[in-house]
PDB file of C-alpha atoms in Angstrom:
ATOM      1  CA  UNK A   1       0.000   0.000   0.000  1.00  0.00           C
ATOM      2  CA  UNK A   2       2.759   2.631   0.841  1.00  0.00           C
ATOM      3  CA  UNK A   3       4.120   1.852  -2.441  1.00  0.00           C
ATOM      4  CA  UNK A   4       1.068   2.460  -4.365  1.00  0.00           C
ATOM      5  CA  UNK A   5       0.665   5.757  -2.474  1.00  0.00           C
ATOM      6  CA  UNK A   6       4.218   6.706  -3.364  1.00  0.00           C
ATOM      7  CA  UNK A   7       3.161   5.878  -7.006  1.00  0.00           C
ATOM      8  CA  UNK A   8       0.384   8.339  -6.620  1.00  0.00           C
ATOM      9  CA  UNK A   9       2.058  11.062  -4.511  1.00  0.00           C
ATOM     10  CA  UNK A  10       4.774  11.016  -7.111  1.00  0.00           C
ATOM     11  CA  UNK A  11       2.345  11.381 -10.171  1.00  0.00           C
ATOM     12  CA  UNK A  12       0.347  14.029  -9.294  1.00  0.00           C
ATOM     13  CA  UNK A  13       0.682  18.344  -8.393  1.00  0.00           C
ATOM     14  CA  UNK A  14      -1.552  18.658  -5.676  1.00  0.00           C
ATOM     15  CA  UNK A  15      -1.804  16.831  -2.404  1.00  0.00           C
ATOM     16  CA  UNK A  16      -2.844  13.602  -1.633  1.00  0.00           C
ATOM     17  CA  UNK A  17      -4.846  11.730   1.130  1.00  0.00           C
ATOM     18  CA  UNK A  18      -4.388   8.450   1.819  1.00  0.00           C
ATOM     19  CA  UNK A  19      -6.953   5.938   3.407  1.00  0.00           C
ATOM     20  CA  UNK A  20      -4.821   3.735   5.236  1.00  0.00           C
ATOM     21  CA  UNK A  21      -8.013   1.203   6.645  1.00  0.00           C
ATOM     22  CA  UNK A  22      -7.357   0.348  10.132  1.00  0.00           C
ATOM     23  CA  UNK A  23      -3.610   1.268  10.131  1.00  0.00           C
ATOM     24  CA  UNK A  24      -2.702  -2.110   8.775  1.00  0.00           C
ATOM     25  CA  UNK A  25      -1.822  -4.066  12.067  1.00  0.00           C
ATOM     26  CA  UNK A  26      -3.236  -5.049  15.445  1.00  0.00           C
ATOM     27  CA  UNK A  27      -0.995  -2.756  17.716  1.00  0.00           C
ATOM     28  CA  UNK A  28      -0.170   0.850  18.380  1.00  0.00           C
ATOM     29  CA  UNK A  29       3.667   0.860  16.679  1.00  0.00           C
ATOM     30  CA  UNK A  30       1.938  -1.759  14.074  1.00  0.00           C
ATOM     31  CA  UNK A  31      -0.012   1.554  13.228  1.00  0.00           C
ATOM     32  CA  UNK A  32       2.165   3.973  13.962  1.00  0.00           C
ATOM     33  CA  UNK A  33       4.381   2.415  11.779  1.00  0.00           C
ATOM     34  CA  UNK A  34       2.723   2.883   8.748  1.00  0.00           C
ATOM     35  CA  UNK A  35       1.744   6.303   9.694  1.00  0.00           C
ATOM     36  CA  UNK A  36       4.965   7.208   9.607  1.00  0.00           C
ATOM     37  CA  UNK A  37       5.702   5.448   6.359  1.00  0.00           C
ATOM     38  CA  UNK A  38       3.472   6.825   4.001  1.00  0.00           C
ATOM     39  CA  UNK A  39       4.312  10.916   6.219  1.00  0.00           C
ATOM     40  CA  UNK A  40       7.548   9.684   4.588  1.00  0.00           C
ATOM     41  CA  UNK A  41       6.663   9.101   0.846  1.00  0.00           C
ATOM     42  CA  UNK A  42       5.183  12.726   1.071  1.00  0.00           C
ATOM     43  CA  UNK A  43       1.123  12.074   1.880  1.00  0.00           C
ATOM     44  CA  UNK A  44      -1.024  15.606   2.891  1.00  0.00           C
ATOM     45  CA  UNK A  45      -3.258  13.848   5.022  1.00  0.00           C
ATOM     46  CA  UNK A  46      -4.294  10.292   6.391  1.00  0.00           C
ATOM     47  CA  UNK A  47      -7.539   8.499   6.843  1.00  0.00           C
ATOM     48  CA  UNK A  48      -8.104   6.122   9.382  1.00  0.00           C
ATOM     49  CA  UNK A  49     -10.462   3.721  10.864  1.00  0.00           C
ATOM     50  CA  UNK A  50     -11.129   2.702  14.535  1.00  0.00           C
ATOM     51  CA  UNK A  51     -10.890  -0.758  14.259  1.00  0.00           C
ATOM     52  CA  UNK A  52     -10.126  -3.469  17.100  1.00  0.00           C
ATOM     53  CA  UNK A  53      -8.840  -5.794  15.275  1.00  0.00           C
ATOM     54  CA  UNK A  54     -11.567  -8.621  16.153  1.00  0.00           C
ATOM     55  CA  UNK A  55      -9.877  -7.878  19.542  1.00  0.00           C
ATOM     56  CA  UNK A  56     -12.068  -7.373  22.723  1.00  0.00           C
ATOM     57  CA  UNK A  57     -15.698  -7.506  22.925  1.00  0.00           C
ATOM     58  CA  UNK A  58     -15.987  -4.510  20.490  1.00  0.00           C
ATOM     59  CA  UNK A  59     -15.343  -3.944  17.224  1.00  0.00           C
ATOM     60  CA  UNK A  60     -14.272   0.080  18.003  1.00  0.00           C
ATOM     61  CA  UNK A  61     -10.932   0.907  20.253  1.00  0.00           C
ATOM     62  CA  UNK A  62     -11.619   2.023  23.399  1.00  0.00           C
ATOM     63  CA  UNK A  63     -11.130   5.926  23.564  1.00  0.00           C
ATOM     64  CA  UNK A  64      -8.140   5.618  25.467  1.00  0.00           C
TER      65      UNK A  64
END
């Protein structure tokens, strides 16, 4: 995925979002992670969705 937004970020003039789903792994530096990868290929702005994981008795993370 962070190559494909590379790919984009690279094509285009104006800035680009990218909708990184639930952060693409169960933990905080799992997320974090690729936060900080596609901040690195030059992204404007990040989607993301609160997502457990199928972890917990919810399917949201606890606000905390």
């Amino acid at each position: 995925m962070v190559r494909a937004v590379a790919r984009i970020v690279d094509s285009v003039s104006c800035p680009v979002n990218a909708d990184i789903e639930a952060g693409y792994g169960p933990s905080v530096a799992d997320v974090v992670q690729t936060i900080d990868a596609v901040i690195e290929v030059g992204v404007a702005g990040i989607n993301i969705e609160d997502n457990a994981h199928g972890q917990g008795s919810s399917p949201l993370l606890d606000i905390d």
